[in-house]
mmCIF file with all atom_site columns, C-alpha atoms in Angstrom:
data_model
loop_
_atom_site.group_PDB
_atom_site.id
_atom_site.type_symbol
_atom_site.label_atom_id
_atom_site.label_alt_id
_atom_site.label_comp_id
_atom_site.label_asym_id
_atom_site.label_entity_id
_atom_site.label_seq_id
_atom_site.pdbx_PDB_ins_code
_atom_site.Cartn_x
_atom_site.Cartn_y
_atom_site.Cartn_z
_atom_site.occupancy
_atom_site.B_iso_or_equiv
_atom_site.pdbx_formal_charge
_atom_site.auth_seq_id
_atom_site.auth_comp_id
_atom_site.auth_asym_id
_atom_site.auth_atom_id
_atom_site.pdbx_PDB_model_num
ATOM 1   C CA . MET A 1 1   ? 83.698 125.742 312.426 1.00 0.00 ? 14  MET A CA 1
ATOM 2   C CA . SER A 1 2   ? 80.741 127.495 310.277 1.00 0.00 ? 15  SER A CA 1
ATOM 3   C CA . PHE A 1 3   ? 81.354 129.828 307.732 1.00 0.00 ? 16  PHE A CA 1
ATOM 4   C CA . GLU A 1 4   ? 80.278 133.372 308.545 1.00 0.00 ? 17  GLU A CA 1
ATOM 5   C CA . PRO A 1 5   ? 79.946 135.482 305.536 1.00 0.00 ? 18  PRO A CA 1
ATOM 6   C CA . LYS A 1 6   ? 81.202 139.209 305.406 1.00 0.00 ? 19  LYS A CA 1
ATOM 7   C CA . ILE A 1 7   ? 77.858 140.753 303.849 1.00 0.00 ? 20  ILE A CA 1
ATOM 8   C CA . LEU A 1 8   ? 78.062 144.349 302.360 1.00 0.00 ? 21  LEU A CA 1
ATOM 9   C CA . GLY A 1 9   ? 74.408 146.308 302.032 1.00 0.00 ? 22  GLY A CA 1
ATOM 10  C CA . PHE A 1 10  ? 74.292 149.388 300.074 1.00 0.00 ? 23  PHE A CA 1
ATOM 11  C CA . LEU A 1 11  ? 70.593 151.031 301.584 1.00 0.00 ? 24  LEU A CA 1
ATOM 12  C CA . CYS A 1 12  ? 68.130 153.459 299.635 1.00 0.00 ? 25  CYS A CA 1
ATOM 13  C CA . ASN A 1 13  ? 68.559 155.657 302.490 1.00 0.00 ? 26  ASN A CA 1
ATOM 14  C CA . TRP A 1 14  ? 64.208 156.103 301.699 1.00 0.00 ? 27  TRP A CA 1
ATOM 15  C CA . CYS A 1 15  ? 63.017 153.205 302.101 1.00 0.00 ? 28  CYS A CA 1
ATOM 16  C CA . ALA A 1 16  ? 65.569 150.330 302.809 1.00 0.00 ? 29  ALA A CA 1
ATOM 17  C CA . TYR A 1 17  ? 66.936 152.445 305.649 1.00 0.00 ? 30  TYR A CA 1
ATOM 18  C CA . ALA A 1 18  ? 64.387 153.232 307.185 1.00 0.00 ? 31  ALA A CA 1
ATOM 19  C CA . GLY A 1 19  ? 62.752 149.606 307.095 1.00 0.00 ? 32  GLY A CA 1
ATOM 20  C CA . ALA A 1 20  ? 65.656 148.663 308.298 1.00 0.00 ? 33  ALA A CA 1
ATOM 21  C CA . ASP A 1 21  ? 65.590 150.954 311.199 1.00 0.00 ? 34  ASP A CA 1
ATOM 22  C CA . LEU A 1 22  ? 62.002 149.468 311.440 1.00 0.00 ? 35  LEU A CA 1
ATOM 23  C CA . ALA A 1 23  ? 62.884 145.528 311.836 1.00 0.00 ? 36  ALA A CA 1
ATOM 24  C CA . GLY A 1 24  ? 65.494 146.796 315.187 1.00 0.00 ? 37  GLY A CA 1
ATOM 25  C CA . VAL A 1 25  ? 63.134 148.904 316.445 1.00 0.00 ? 38  VAL A CA 1
ATOM 26  C CA . SER A 1 26  ? 59.983 146.181 316.298 1.00 0.00 ? 39  SER A CA 1
ATOM 27  C CA . ARG A 1 27  ? 63.265 143.379 317.282 1.00 0.00 ? 40  ARG A CA 1
ATOM 28  C CA . PHE A 1 28  ? 62.947 141.251 314.270 1.00 0.00 ? 41  PHE A CA 1
ATOM 29  C CA . GLN A 1 29  ? 65.147 139.063 313.713 1.00 0.00 ? 42  GLN A CA 1
ATOM 30  C CA . TYR A 1 30  ? 67.977 138.385 311.254 1.00 0.00 ? 43  TYR A CA 1
ATOM 31  C CA . ALA A 1 31  ? 71.692 137.700 310.010 1.00 0.00 ? 44  ALA A CA 1
ATOM 32  C CA . SER A 1 32  ? 74.189 140.041 311.602 1.00 0.00 ? 45  SER A CA 1
ATOM 33  C CA . ASN A 1 33  ? 76.608 139.650 308.737 1.00 0.00 ? 46  ASN A CA 1
ATOM 34  C CA . LEU A 1 34  ? 75.541 142.754 306.879 1.00 0.00 ? 47  LEU A CA 1
ATOM 35  C CA . ARG A 1 35  ? 77.466 146.000 307.011 1.00 0.00 ? 48  ARG A CA 1
ATOM 36  C CA . VAL A 1 36  ? 75.354 149.415 305.700 1.00 0.00 ? 49  VAL A CA 1
ATOM 37  C CA . ILE A 1 37  ? 76.612 152.071 303.556 1.00 0.00 ? 50  ILE A CA 1
ATOM 38  C CA . ARG A 1 38  ? 73.365 154.157 303.717 1.00 0.00 ? 51  ARG A CA 1
ATOM 39  C CA . VAL A 1 39  ? 73.222 156.265 300.169 1.00 0.00 ? 52  VAL A CA 1
ATOM 40  C CA . MET A 1 40  ? 70.753 158.693 298.723 1.00 0.00 ? 53  MET A CA 1
ATOM 41  C CA . CYS A 1 41  ? 69.224 156.547 296.135 1.00 0.00 ? 54  CYS A CA 1
ATOM 42  C CA . SER A 1 42  ? 70.162 152.451 294.686 1.00 0.00 ? 55  SER A CA 1
ATOM 43  C CA . GLY A 1 43  ? 70.600 154.018 291.836 1.00 0.00 ? 56  GLY A CA 1
ATOM 44  C CA . ARG A 1 44  ? 73.593 156.493 292.794 1.00 0.00 ? 57  ARG A CA 1
ATOM 45  C CA . VAL A 1 45  ? 75.779 152.947 293.378 1.00 0.00 ? 58  VAL A CA 1
ATOM 46  C CA . ASP A 1 46  ? 78.314 153.106 291.877 1.00 0.00 ? 59  ASP A CA 1
ATOM 47  C CA . PRO A 1 47  ? 79.539 149.331 290.614 1.00 0.00 ? 60  PRO A CA 1
ATOM 48  C CA . VAL A 1 48  ? 83.069 150.289 291.233 1.00 0.00 ? 61  VAL A CA 1
ATOM 49  C CA . LEU A 1 49  ? 81.608 150.136 294.503 1.00 0.00 ? 62  LEU A CA 1
ATOM 50  C CA . ILE A 1 50  ? 80.752 146.314 294.410 1.00 0.00 ? 63  ILE A CA 1
ATOM 51  C CA . PHE A 1 51  ? 83.838 145.265 292.545 1.00 0.00 ? 64  PHE A CA 1
ATOM 52  C CA . LYS A 1 52  ? 86.056 146.456 295.088 1.00 0.00 ? 65  LYS A CA 1
ATOM 53  C CA . ALA A 1 53  ? 84.071 145.980 297.977 1.00 0.00 ? 66  ALA A CA 1
ATOM 54  C CA . PHE A 1 54  ? 84.684 142.374 296.289 1.00 0.00 ? 67  PHE A CA 1
ATOM 55  C CA . GLN A 1 55  ? 88.655 142.994 295.616 1.00 0.00 ? 68  GLN A CA 1
ATOM 56  C CA . LYS A 1 56  ? 88.670 143.461 299.561 1.00 0.00 ? 69  LYS A CA 1
ATOM 57  C CA . GLY A 1 57  ? 87.310 139.837 300.402 1.00 0.00 ? 70  GLY A CA 1
ATOM 58  C CA . ILE A 1 58  ? 83.521 141.154 301.110 1.00 0.00 ? 71  ILE A CA 1
ATOM 59  C CA . ASP A 1 59  ? 81.397 137.912 299.967 1.00 0.00 ? 72  ASP A CA 1
ATOM 60  C CA . GLY A 1 60  ? 78.468 139.305 299.083 1.00 0.00 ? 73  GLY A CA 1
ATOM 61  C CA . VAL A 1 61  ? 76.922 142.509 298.374 1.00 0.00 ? 74  VAL A CA 1
ATOM 62  C CA . ALA A 1 62  ? 73.009 143.256 298.893 1.00 0.00 ? 75  ALA A CA 1
ATOM 63  C CA . VAL A 1 63  ? 71.714 146.778 297.073 1.00 0.00 ? 76  VAL A CA 1
ATOM 64  C CA . LEU A 1 64  ? 68.627 147.324 298.776 1.00 0.00 ? 77  LEU A CA 1
ATOM 65  C CA . GLY A 1 65  ? 65.992 150.404 297.332 1.00 0.00 ? 78  GLY A CA 1
ATOM 66  C CA . CYS A 1 66  ? 62.695 151.092 297.052 1.00 0.00 ? 79  CYS A CA 1
ATOM 67  C CA . HIS A 1 67  ? 59.618 149.596 295.175 1.00 0.00 ? 80  HIS A CA 1
ATOM 68  C CA . HIS A 1 68  ? 58.883 150.535 291.605 1.00 0.00 ? 81  HIS A CA 1
ATOM 69  C CA . GLY A 1 69  ? 57.245 153.594 291.530 1.00 0.00 ? 82  GLY A CA 1
ATOM 70  C CA . ASP A 1 70  ? 58.102 155.006 294.854 1.00 0.00 ? 83  ASP A CA 1
ATOM 71  C CA . CYS A 1 71  ? 61.795 155.859 294.279 1.00 0.00 ? 84  CYS A CA 1
ATOM 72  C CA . HIS A 1 72  ? 62.124 159.792 296.016 1.00 0.00 ? 85  HIS A CA 1
ATOM 73  C CA . TYR A 1 73  ? 64.268 160.367 292.704 1.00 0.00 ? 86  TYR A CA 1
ATOM 74  C CA . GLN A 1 74  ? 61.559 158.875 290.372 1.00 0.00 ? 87  GLN A CA 1
ATOM 75  C CA . THR A 1 75  ? 63.947 156.610 287.718 1.00 0.00 ? 88  THR A CA 1
ATOM 76  C CA . GLY A 1 76  ? 66.743 155.514 290.516 1.00 0.00 ? 89  GLY A CA 1
ATOM 77  C CA . ASN A 1 77  ? 65.760 152.302 291.174 1.00 0.00 ? 90  ASN A CA 1
ATOM 78  C CA . TYR A 1 78  ? 65.314 151.214 287.549 1.00 0.00 ? 91  TYR A CA 1
ATOM 79  C CA . GLU A 1 79  ? 68.271 152.677 287.011 1.00 0.00 ? 92  GLU A CA 1
ATOM 80  C CA . ALA A 1 80  ? 70.090 150.413 289.808 1.00 0.00 ? 93  ALA A CA 1
ATOM 81  C CA . GLU A 1 81  ? 68.327 147.278 288.274 1.00 0.00 ? 94  GLU A CA 1
ATOM 82  C CA . ASN A 1 82  ? 69.918 148.250 284.821 1.00 0.00 ? 95  ASN A CA 1
ATOM 83  C CA . LYS A 1 83  ? 73.413 148.670 286.541 1.00 0.00 ? 96  LYS A CA 1
ATOM 84  C CA . MET A 1 84  ? 73.337 146.093 288.835 1.00 0.00 ? 97  MET A CA 1
ATOM 85  C CA . GLN A 1 85  ? 72.113 143.750 285.893 1.00 0.00 ? 98  GLN A CA 1
ATOM 86  C CA . MET A 1 86  ? 75.199 144.895 283.794 1.00 0.00 ? 99  MET A CA 1
ATOM 87  C CA . THR A 1 87  ? 77.232 144.750 286.851 1.00 0.00 ? 100 THR A CA 1
ATOM 88  C CA . LYS A 1 88  ? 76.360 140.688 287.010 1.00 0.00 ? 101 LYS A CA 1
ATOM 89  C CA . HIS A 1 89  ? 77.042 140.126 283.798 1.00 0.00 ? 102 HIS A CA 1
ATOM 90  C CA . ILE A 1 90  ? 80.556 142.000 284.466 1.00 0.00 ? 103 ILE A CA 1
ATOM 91  C CA . LEU A 1 91  ? 80.698 139.489 287.852 1.00 0.00 ? 104 LEU A CA 1
ATOM 92  C CA . GLU A 1 92  ? 80.422 136.366 285.387 1.00 0.00 ? 105 GLU A CA 1
ATOM 93  C CA . LYS A 1 93  ? 83.076 137.468 283.111 1.00 0.00 ? 106 LYS A CA 1
ATOM 94  C CA . ILE A 1 94  ? 85.875 137.827 285.807 1.00 0.00 ? 107 ILE A CA 1
ATOM 95  C CA . GLY A 1 95  ? 84.772 134.736 287.409 1.00 0.00 ? 108 GLY A CA 1
ATOM 96  C CA . ILE A 1 96  ? 82.651 135.720 290.328 1.00 0.00 ? 109 ILE A CA 1
ATOM 97  C CA . ASP A 1 97  ? 79.521 134.095 290.695 1.00 0.00 ? 110 ASP A CA 1
ATOM 98  C CA . PRO A 1 98  ? 76.751 136.756 289.956 1.00 0.00 ? 111 PRO A CA 1
ATOM 99  C CA . ASP A 1 99  ? 74.779 135.571 292.580 1.00 0.00 ? 112 ASP A CA 1
ATOM 100 C CA . ARG A 1 100 ? 76.980 136.854 295.214 1.00 0.00 ? 113 ARG A CA 1
ATOM 101 C CA . LEU A 1 101 ? 75.178 140.515 294.269 1.00 0.00 ? 114 LEU A CA 1
ATOM 102 C CA . TYR A 1 102 ? 71.937 141.064 295.179 1.00 0.00 ? 115 TYR A CA 1
ATOM 103 C CA . LEU A 1 103 ? 69.222 143.748 294.281 1.00 0.00 ? 116 LEU A CA 1
ATOM 104 C CA . ASP A 1 104 ? 66.278 143.615 296.167 1.00 0.00 ? 117 ASP A CA 1
ATOM 105 C CA . TRP A 1 105 ? 63.452 146.728 297.256 1.00 0.00 ? 118 TRP A CA 1
ATOM 106 C CA . VAL A 1 106 ? 62.271 146.978 300.665 1.00 0.00 ? 119 VAL A CA 1
ATOM 107 C CA . SER A 1 107 ? 59.995 149.413 301.533 1.00 0.00 ? 120 SER A CA 1
ATOM 108 C CA . ALA A 1 108 ? 60.250 151.653 304.665 1.00 0.00 ? 121 ALA A CA 1
ATOM 109 C CA . ALA A 1 109 ? 57.143 150.174 306.095 1.00 0.00 ? 122 ALA A CA 1
ATOM 110 C CA . GLU A 1 110 ? 58.671 146.842 305.186 1.00 0.00 ? 123 GLU A CA 1
ATOM 111 C CA . GLY A 1 111 ? 60.732 146.061 308.768 1.00 0.00 ? 124 GLY A CA 1
ATOM 112 C CA . LYS A 1 112 ? 59.809 142.031 308.780 1.00 0.00 ? 125 LYS A CA 1
ATOM 113 C CA . ARG A 1 113 ? 60.353 142.125 304.723 1.00 0.00 ? 126 ARG A CA 1
ATOM 114 C CA . PHE A 1 114 ? 63.901 143.438 305.801 1.00 0.00 ? 127 PHE A CA 1
ATOM 115 C CA . SER A 1 115 ? 64.805 140.845 308.256 1.00 0.00 ? 128 SER A CA 1
ATOM 116 C CA . GLU A 1 116 ? 63.555 138.089 305.490 1.00 0.00 ? 129 GLU A CA 1
ATOM 117 C CA . VAL A 1 117 ? 65.797 139.620 302.624 1.00 0.00 ? 130 VAL A CA 1
ATOM 118 C CA . VAL A 1 118 ? 68.591 140.026 304.275 1.00 0.00 ? 131 VAL A CA 1
ATOM 119 C CA . THR A 1 119 ? 68.562 136.618 306.023 1.00 0.00 ? 132 THR A CA 1
ATOM 120 C CA . ASN A 1 120 ? 67.726 134.452 303.091 1.00 0.00 ? 133 ASN A CA 1
ATOM 121 C CA . PHE A 1 121 ? 71.103 136.535 301.273 1.00 0.00 ? 134 PHE A CA 1
ATOM 122 C CA . THR A 1 122 ? 73.380 135.682 304.103 1.00 0.00 ? 135 THR A CA 1
ATOM 123 C CA . GLU A 1 123 ? 71.934 132.054 303.750 1.00 0.00 ? 136 GLU A CA 1
ATOM 124 C CA . GLN A 1 124 ? 72.363 132.140 300.210 1.00 0.00 ? 137 GLN A CA 1
ATOM 125 C CA . ILE A 1 125 ? 75.886 133.120 300.728 1.00 0.00 ? 138 ILE A CA 1
ATOM 126 C CA . GLN A 1 126 ? 76.716 130.704 303.194 1.00 0.00 ? 139 GLN A CA 1
ATOM 127 C CA . LYS A 1 127 ? 75.944 128.667 300.621 1.00 0.00 ? 140 LYS A CA 1
ATOM 128 C CA . LEU A 1 128 ? 78.280 129.638 298.058 1.00 0.00 ? 141 LEU A CA 1
ATOM 129 C CA . GLY A 1 129 ? 81.561 129.519 300.457 1.00 0.00 ? 142 GLY A CA 1
ATOM 130 C CA . PRO A 1 130 ? 83.636 131.864 301.009 1.00 0.00 ? 143 PRO A CA 1
ATOM 131 C CA . LEU A 1 131 ? 84.902 134.164 298.363 1.00 0.00 ? 144 LEU A CA 1
ATOM 132 C CA . SER A 1 132 ? 88.801 133.524 298.806 1.00 0.00 ? 145 SER A CA 1
ATOM 133 C CA . LYS A 1 133 ? 88.122 129.916 297.978 1.00 0.00 ? 146 LYS A CA 1
ATOM 134 C CA . MET A 1 134 ? 86.564 130.529 294.489 1.00 0.00 ? 147 MET A CA 1
ATOM 135 C CA . LYS A 1 135 ? 88.495 128.282 291.615 1.00 0.00 ? 148 LYS A CA 1
ATOM 136 C CA . ASP A 1 136 ? 88.307 130.714 289.383 1.00 0.00 ? 149 ASP A CA 1
ATOM 137 C CA . TYR A 1 137 ? 89.140 134.195 291.226 1.00 0.00 ? 150 TYR A CA 1
ATOM 138 C CA . LYS A 1 138 ? 91.859 135.998 290.969 1.00 0.00 ? 151 LYS A CA 1
ATOM 139 C CA . GLU A 1 139 ? 92.950 138.725 292.731 1.00 0.00 ? 152 GLU A CA 1
#
């Protein structure tokens, strides 16, 4: 029996979400494990939402935003980078592998890249196994 991870994705409305749409329209194949929450900017993803996702049993969280220099809100992706770096540090301190949180940049024109990013992250989470099976994790 193979493990099918539950992955939550926070996708920037302007770039990553549009890239996901292009991937779908272009019929690029990618893992179907991702459940999407559309956000206006990757920099607005509150780390509390990420912690709650893991608390609820999500195996991996991906935050996908605009490339540096392309953010509709000028510095949102830099803010996302800082927040996710801090969030990974906290995850490590509470016993959750920081590799379960993934941050990357996908433009609206990169449907193929979106499919590759999602597939690669899904494979990474499959290798890590279910969050519930972690030895150090305590609810």
